[in-house]
PDB file of C-alpha atoms in Angstrom:
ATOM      1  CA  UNK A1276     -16.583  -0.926 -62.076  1.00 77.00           C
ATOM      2  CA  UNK A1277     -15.942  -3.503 -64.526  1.00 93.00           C
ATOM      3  CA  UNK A1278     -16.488  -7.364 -65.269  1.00 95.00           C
ATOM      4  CA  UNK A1279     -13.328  -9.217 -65.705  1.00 97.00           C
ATOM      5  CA  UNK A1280     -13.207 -13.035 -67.210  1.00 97.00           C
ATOM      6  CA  UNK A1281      -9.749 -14.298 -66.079  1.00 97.00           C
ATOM      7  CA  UNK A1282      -9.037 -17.665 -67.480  1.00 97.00           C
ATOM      8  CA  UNK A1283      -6.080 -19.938 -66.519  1.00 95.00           C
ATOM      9  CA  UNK A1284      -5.512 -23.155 -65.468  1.00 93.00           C
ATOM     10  CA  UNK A1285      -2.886 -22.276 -62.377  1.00 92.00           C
ATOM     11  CA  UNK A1286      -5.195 -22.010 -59.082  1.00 92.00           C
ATOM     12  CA  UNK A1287      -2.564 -19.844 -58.114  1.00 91.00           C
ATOM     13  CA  UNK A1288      -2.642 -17.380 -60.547  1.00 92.00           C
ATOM     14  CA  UNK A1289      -6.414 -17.052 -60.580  1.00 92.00           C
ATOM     15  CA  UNK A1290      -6.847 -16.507 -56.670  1.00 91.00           C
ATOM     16  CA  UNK A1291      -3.747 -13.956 -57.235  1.00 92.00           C
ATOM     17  CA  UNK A1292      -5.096 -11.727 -60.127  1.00 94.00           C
ATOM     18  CA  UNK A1293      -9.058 -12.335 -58.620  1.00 92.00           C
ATOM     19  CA  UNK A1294      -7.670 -10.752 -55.132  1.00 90.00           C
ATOM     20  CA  UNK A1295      -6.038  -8.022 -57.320  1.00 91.00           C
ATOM     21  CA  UNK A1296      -9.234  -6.824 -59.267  1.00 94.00           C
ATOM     22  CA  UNK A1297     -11.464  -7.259 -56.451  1.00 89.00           C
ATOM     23  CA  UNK A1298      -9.378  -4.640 -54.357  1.00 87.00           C
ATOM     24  CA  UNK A1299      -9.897  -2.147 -57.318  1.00 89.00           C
ATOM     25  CA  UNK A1300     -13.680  -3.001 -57.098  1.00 90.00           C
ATOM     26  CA  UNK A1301     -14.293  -4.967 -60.384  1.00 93.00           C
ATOM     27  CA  UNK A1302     -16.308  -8.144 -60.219  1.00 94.00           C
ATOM     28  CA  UNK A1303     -14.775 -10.924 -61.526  1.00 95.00           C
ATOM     29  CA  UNK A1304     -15.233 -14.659 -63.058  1.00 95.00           C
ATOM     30  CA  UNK A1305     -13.082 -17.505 -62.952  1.00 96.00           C
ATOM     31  CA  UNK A1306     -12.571 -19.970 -65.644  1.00 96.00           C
ATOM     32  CA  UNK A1307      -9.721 -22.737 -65.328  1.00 95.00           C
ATOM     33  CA  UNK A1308      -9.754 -23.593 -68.947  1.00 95.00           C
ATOM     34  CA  UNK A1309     -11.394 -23.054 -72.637  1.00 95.00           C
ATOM     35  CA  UNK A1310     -14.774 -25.025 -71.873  1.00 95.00           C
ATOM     36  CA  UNK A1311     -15.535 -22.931 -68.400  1.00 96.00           C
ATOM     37  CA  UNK A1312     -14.500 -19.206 -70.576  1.00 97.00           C
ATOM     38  CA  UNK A1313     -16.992 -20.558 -73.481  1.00 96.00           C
ATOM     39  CA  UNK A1314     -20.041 -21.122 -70.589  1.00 96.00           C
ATOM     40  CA  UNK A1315     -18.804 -17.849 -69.505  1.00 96.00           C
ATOM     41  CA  UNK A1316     -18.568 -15.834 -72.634  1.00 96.00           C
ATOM     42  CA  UNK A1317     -21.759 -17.300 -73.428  1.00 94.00           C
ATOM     43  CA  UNK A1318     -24.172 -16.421 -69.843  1.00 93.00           C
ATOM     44  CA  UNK A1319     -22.524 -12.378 -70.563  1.00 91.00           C
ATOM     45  CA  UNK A1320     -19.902 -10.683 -72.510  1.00 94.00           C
ATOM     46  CA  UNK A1321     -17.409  -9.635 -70.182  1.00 96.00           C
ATOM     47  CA  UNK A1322     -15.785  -5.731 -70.149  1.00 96.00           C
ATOM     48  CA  UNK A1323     -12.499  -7.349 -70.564  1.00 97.00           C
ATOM     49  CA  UNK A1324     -11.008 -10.790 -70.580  1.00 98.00           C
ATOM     50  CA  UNK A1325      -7.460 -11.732 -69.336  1.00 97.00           C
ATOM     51  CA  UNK A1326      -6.437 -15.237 -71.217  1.00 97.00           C
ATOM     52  CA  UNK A1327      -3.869 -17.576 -70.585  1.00 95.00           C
ATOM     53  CA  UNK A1328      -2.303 -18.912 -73.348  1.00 92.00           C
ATOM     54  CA  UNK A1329      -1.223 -22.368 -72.155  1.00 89.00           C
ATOM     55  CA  UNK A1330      -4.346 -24.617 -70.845  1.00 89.00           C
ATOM     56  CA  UNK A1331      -4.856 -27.955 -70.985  1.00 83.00           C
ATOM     57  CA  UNK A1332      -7.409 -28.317 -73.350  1.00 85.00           C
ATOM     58  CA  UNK A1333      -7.773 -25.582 -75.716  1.00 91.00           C
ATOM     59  CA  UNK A1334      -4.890 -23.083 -75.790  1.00 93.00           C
ATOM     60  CA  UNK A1335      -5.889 -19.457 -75.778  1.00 94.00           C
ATOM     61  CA  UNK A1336      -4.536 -18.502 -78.888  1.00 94.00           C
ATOM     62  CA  UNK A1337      -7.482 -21.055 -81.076  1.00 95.00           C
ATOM     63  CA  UNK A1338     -10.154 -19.812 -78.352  1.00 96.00           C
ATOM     64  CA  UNK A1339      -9.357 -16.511 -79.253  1.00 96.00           C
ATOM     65  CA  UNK A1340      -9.503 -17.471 -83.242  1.00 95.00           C
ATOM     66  CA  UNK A1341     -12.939 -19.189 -82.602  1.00 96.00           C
ATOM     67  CA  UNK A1342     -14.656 -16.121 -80.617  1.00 96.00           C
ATOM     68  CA  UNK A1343     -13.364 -14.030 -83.712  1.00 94.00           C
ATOM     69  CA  UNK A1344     -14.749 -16.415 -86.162  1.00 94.00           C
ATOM     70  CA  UNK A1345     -18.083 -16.410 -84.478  1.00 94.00           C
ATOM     71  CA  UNK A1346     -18.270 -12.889 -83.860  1.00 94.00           C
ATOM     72  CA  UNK A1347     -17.546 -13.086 -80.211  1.00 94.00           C
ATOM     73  CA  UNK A1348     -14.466 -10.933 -80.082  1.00 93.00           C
ATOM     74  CA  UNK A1349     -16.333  -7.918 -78.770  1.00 93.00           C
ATOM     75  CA  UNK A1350     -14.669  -7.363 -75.823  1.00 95.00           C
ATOM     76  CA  UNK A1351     -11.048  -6.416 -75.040  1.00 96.00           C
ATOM     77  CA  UNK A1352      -8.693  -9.345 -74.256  1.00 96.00           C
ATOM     78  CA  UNK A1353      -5.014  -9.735 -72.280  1.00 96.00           C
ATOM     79  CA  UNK A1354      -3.425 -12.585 -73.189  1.00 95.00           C
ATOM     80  CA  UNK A1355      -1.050 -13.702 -70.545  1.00 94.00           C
ATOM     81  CA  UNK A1356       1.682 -16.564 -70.218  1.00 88.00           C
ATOM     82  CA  UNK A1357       4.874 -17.393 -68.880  1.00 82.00           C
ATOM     83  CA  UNK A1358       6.658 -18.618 -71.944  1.00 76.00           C
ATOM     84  CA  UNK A1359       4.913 -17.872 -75.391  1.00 67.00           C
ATOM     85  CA  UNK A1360       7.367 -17.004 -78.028  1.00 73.00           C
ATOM     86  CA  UNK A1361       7.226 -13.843 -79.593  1.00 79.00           C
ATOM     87  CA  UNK A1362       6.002 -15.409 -82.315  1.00 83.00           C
ATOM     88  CA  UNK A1363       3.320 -16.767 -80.388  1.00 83.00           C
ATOM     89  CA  UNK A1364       2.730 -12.840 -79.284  1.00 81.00           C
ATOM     90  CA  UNK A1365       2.227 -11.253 -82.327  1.00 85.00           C
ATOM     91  CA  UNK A1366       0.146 -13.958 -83.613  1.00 88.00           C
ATOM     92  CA  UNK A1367      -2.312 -13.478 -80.909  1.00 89.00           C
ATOM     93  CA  UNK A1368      -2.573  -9.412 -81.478  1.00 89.00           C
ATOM     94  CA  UNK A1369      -2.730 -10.168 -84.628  1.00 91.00           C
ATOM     95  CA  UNK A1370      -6.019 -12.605 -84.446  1.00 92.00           C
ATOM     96  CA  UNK A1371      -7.545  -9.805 -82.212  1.00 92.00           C
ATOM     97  CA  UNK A1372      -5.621  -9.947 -78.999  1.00 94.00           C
ATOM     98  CA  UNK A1373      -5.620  -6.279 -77.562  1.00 93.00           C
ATOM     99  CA  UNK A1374      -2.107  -7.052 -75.512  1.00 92.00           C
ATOM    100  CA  UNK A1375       0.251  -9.243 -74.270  1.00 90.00           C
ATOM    101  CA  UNK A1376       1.199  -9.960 -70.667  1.00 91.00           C
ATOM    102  CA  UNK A1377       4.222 -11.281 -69.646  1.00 88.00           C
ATOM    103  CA  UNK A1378       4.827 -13.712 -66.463  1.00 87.00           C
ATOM    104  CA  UNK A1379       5.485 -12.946 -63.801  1.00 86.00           C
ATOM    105  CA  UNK A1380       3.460 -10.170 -64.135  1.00 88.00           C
ATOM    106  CA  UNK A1381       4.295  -6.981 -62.138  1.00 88.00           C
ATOM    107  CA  UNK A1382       1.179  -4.905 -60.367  1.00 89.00           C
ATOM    108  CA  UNK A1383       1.538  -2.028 -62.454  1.00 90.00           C
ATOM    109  CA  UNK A1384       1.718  -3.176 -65.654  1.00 92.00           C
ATOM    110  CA  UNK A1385      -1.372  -5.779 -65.046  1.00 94.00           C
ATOM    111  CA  UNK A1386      -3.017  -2.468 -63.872  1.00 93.00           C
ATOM    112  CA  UNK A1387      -2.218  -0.427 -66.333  1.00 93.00           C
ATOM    113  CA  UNK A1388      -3.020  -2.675 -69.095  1.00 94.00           C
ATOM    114  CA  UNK A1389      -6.291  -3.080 -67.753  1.00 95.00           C
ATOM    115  CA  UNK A1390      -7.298   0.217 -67.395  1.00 93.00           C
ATOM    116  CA  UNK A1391      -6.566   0.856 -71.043  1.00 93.00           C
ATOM    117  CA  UNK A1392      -8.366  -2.322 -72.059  1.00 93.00           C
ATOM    118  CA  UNK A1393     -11.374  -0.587 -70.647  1.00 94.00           C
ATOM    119  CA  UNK A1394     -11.062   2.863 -71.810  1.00 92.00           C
ATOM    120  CA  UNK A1395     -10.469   1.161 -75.077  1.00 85.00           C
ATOM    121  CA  UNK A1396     -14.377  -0.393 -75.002  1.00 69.00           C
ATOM    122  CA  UNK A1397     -13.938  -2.951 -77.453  1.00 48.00           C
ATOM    123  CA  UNK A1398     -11.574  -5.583 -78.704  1.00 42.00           C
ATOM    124  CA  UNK A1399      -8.925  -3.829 -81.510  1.00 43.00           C
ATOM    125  CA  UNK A1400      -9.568  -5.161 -85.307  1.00 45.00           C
ATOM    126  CA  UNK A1401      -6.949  -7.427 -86.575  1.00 43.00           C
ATOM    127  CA  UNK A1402      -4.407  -5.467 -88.065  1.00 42.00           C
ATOM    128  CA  UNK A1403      -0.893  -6.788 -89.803  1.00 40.00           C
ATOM    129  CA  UNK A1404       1.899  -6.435 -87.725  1.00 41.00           C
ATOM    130  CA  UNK A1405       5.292  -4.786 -88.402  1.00 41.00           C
ATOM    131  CA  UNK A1406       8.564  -6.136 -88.029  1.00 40.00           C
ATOM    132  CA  UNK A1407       9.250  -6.503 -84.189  1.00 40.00           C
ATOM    133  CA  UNK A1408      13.034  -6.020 -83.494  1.00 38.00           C
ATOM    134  CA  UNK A1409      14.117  -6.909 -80.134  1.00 37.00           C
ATOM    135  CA  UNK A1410      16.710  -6.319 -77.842  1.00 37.00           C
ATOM    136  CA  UNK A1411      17.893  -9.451 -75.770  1.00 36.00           C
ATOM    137  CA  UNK A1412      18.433  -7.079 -72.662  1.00 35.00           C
ATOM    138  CA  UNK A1413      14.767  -5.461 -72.741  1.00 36.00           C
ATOM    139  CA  UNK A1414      13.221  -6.124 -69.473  1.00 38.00           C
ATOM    140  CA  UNK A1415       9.832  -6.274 -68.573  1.00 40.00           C
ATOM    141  CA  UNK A1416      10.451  -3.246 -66.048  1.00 39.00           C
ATOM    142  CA  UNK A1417      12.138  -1.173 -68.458  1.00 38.00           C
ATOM    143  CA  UNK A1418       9.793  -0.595 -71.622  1.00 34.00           C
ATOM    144  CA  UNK A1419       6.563   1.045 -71.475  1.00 41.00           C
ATOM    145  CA  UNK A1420       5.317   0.936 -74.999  1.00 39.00           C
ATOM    146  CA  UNK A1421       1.608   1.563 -74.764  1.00 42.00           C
ATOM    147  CA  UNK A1422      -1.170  -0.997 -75.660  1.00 44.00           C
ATOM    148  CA  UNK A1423      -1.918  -0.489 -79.100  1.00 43.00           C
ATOM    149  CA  UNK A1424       1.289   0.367 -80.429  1.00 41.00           C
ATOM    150  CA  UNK A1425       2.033  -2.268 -82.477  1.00 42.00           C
ATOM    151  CA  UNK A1426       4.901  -3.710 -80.426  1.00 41.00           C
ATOM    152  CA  UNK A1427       3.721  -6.587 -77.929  1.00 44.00           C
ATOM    153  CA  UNK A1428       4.888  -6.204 -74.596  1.00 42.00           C
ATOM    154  CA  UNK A1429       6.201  -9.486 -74.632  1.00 39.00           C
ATOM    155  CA  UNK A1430       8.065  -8.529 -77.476  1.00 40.00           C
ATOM    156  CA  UNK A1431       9.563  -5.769 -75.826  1.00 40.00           C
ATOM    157  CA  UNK A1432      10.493  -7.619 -72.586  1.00 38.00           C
ATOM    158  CA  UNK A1433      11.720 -10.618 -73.954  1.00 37.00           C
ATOM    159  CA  UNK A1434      14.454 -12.058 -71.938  1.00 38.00           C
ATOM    160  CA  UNK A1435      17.790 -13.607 -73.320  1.00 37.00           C
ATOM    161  CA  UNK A1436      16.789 -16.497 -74.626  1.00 35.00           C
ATOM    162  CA  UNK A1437      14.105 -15.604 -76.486  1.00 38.00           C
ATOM    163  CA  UNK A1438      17.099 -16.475 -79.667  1.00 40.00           C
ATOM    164  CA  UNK A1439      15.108 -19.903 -79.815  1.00 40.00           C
ATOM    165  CA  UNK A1440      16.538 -23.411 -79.024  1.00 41.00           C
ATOM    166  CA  UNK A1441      19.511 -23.016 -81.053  1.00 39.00           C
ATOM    167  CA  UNK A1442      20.902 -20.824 -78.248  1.00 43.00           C
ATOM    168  CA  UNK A1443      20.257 -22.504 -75.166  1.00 45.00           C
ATOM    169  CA  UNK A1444      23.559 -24.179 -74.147  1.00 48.00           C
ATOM    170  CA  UNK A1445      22.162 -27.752 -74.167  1.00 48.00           C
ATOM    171  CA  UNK A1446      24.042 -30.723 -74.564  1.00 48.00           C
ATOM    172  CA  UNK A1447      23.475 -33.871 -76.652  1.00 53.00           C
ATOM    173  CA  UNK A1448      21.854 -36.220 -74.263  1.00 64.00           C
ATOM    174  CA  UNK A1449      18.565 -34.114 -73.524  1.00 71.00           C
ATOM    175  CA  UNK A1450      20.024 -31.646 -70.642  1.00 69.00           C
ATOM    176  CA  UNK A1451      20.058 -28.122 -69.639  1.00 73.00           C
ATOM    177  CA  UNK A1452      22.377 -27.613 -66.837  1.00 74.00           C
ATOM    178  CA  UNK A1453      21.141 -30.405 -64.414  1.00 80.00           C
ATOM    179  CA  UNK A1454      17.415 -29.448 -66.067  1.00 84.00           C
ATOM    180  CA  UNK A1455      16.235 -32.312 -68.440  1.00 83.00           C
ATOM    181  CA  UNK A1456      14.736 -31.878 -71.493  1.00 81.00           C
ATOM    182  CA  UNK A1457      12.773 -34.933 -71.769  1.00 82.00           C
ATOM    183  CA  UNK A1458      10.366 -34.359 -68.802  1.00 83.00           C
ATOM    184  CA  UNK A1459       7.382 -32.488 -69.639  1.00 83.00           C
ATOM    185  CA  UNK A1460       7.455 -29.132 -70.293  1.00 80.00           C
ATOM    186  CA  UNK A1461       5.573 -27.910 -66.894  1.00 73.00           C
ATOM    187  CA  UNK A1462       8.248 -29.795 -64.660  1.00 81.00           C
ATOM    188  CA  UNK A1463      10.985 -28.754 -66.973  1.00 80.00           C
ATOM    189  CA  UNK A1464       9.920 -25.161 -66.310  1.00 79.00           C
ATOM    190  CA  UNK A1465       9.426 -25.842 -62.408  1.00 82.00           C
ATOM    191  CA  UNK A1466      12.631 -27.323 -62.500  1.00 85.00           C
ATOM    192  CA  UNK A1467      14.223 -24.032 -63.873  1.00 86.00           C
ATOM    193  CA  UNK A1468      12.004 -21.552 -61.636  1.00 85.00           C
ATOM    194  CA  UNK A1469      12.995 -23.511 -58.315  1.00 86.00           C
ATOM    195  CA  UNK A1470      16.828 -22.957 -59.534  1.00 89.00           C
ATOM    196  CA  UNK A1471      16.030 -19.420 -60.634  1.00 88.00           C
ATOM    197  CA  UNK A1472      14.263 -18.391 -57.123  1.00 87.00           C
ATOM    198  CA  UNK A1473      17.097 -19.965 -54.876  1.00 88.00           C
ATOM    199  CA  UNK A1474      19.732 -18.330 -56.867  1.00 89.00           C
ATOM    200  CA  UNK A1475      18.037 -15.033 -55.919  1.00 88.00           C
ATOM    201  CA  UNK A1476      17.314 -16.073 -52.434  1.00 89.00           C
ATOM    202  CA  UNK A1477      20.951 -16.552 -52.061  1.00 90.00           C
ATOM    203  CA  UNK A1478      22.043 -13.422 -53.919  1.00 89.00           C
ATOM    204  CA  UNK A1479      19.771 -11.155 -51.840  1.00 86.00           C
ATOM    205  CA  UNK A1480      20.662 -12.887 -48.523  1.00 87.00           C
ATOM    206  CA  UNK A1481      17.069 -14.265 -48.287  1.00 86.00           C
ATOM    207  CA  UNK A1482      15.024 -10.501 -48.538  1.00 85.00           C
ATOM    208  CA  UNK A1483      11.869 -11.119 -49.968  1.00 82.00           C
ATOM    209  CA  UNK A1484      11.604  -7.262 -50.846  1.00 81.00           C
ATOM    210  CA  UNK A1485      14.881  -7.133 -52.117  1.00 84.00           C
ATOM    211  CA  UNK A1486      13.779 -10.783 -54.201  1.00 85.00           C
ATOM    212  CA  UNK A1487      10.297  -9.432 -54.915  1.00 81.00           C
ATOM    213  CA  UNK A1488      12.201  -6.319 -56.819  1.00 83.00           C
ATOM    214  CA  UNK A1489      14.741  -8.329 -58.537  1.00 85.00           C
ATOM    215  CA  UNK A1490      12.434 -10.686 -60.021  1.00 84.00           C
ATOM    216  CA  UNK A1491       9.428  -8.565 -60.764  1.00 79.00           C
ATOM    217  CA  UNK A1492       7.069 -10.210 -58.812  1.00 74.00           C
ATOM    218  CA  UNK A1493       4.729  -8.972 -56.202  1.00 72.00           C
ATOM    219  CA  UNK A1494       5.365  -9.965 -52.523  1.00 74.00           C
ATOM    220  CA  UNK A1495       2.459 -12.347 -52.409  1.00 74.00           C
ATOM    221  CA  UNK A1496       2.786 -13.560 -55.993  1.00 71.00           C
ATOM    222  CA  UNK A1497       6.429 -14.342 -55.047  1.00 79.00           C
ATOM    223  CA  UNK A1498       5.623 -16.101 -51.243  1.00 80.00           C
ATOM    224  CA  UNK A1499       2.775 -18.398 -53.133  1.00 76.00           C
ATOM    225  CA  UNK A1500       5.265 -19.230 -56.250  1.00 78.00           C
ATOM    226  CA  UNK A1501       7.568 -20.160 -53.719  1.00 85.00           C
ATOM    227  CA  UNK A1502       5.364 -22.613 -51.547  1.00 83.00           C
ATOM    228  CA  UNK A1503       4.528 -23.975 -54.894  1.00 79.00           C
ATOM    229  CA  UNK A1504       7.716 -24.651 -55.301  1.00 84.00           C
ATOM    230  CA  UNK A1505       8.542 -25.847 -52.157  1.00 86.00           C
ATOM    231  CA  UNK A1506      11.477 -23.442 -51.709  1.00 88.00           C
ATOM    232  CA  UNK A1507      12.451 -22.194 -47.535  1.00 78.00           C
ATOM    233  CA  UNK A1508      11.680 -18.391 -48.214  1.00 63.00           C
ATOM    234  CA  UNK A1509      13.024 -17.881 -44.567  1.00 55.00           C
ATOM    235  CA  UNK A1510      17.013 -17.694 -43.908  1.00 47.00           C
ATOM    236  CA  UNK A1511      17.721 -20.465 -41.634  1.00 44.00           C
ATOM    237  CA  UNK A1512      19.534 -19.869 -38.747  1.00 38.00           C
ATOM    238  CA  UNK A1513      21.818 -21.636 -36.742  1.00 38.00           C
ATOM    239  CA  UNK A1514      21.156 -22.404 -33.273  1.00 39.00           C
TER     240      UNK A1514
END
């Protein structure tokens, strides 16, 4: 089949999209951040490359400016992450960037998007990109705007806050609900997820298909994101 670079720095996410593409009989390579993709990119230019936006040392959005600038952007690439602006979207398809992936990202859009990656052959040129307008209620489940269409599907599936900081309900001393918004951004976002994924557990009486469909996220996506957590996935029962 194909040769697939995925690069991110979450263990988890790797092992979970590696599993996925080696069940639809691609090979694939692992790199956890921008030096291990360079080595990569170098050794053999991948069919397709799925890049994460936020790593520790080199984001993806200035790896993906320096393989265009040295004539390295041959090859289709993803970009993924779990909270990129829109912004932060079109600047990437912009640079070269064939699409944009959402997290959590559901099984059929991951394989979709791939499969036109590699019908596509190459990466797209950079092209300017029109005014996005986007509805706060899109959802990730409901638009299927094909790759190439001008419209990022993150851009398409924003959710409702994607108004910016000037919406978010936060107070004056640093605090989002009981989240606060001096900690680092990583456990500020863990701190949201864990409340997220127990208000669903709740609301869906503990179902893990029923929360796997709510949220978007596969069943073993969803069990791993929730020992990460450290979130019961089981109802407890009384004695």
């Amino acid at each position: 089949m194909a040769r697939i670079l995925v690069v991110d720095d979450e263990v988890g996410i790797r092992e979970l999209l590696s599993e996925i593409l080696y069940d639809e009989g691609h090979t694939v390579e692992l790199a956890e951040n921008a030096a291990q993709a360079r080595a990569a990119r170098l050794r053999a230019r991948p069919d397709l490359v799925l890049l994460d936006i936020w790593m520790p040392d080199t984001d993806g959005v200035s790896l993906l400016k320096e393989w265009g600038s040295q004539g390295l952007l041959d090859m289709p690439v993803i970009m993924m992450s779990g909270h990129a602006t829109i912004d932060t979207a079109v600047e990437a398809t912009r640079i070269g960037a064939m699409d944009f992936l959402e997290k959590p990202i559901t099984l059929q859009r991951l394989l979709k998007t791939i499969s036109a990656g590699l019908a596509r052959g190459q990466a797209p040129q950079a092209v300017p990109m029109p005014a996005v307008s986007v509805s706060q209620s899109a959802r990730d489940d409901d638009f299927d705007a094909p790759p190439g269409s001008g419209v990022p599907a993150a851009a398409a599936a924003a959710p409702a806050l994607a108004g910016g900081p000037a919406e978010l309900p936060a107070s004056s001393n640093g605090q989002l609900g009981s989240i606060s918004l001096d900690q680092p951004l990583r456990e500020a976002r863990d701190a949201f997820e864990r409340i997220y994924f127990e208000y669903h557990l709740v609301r869906e009486s503990h179902s893990m298909t029923r929360v796997s469909e709510r949220t978007g996220l596969e069943r073993t996506h969803l069990y791993r994101k929730l020992k990460q957590l450290g979130i019961e996935s089981a109802r407890k029962r009384s004695t």
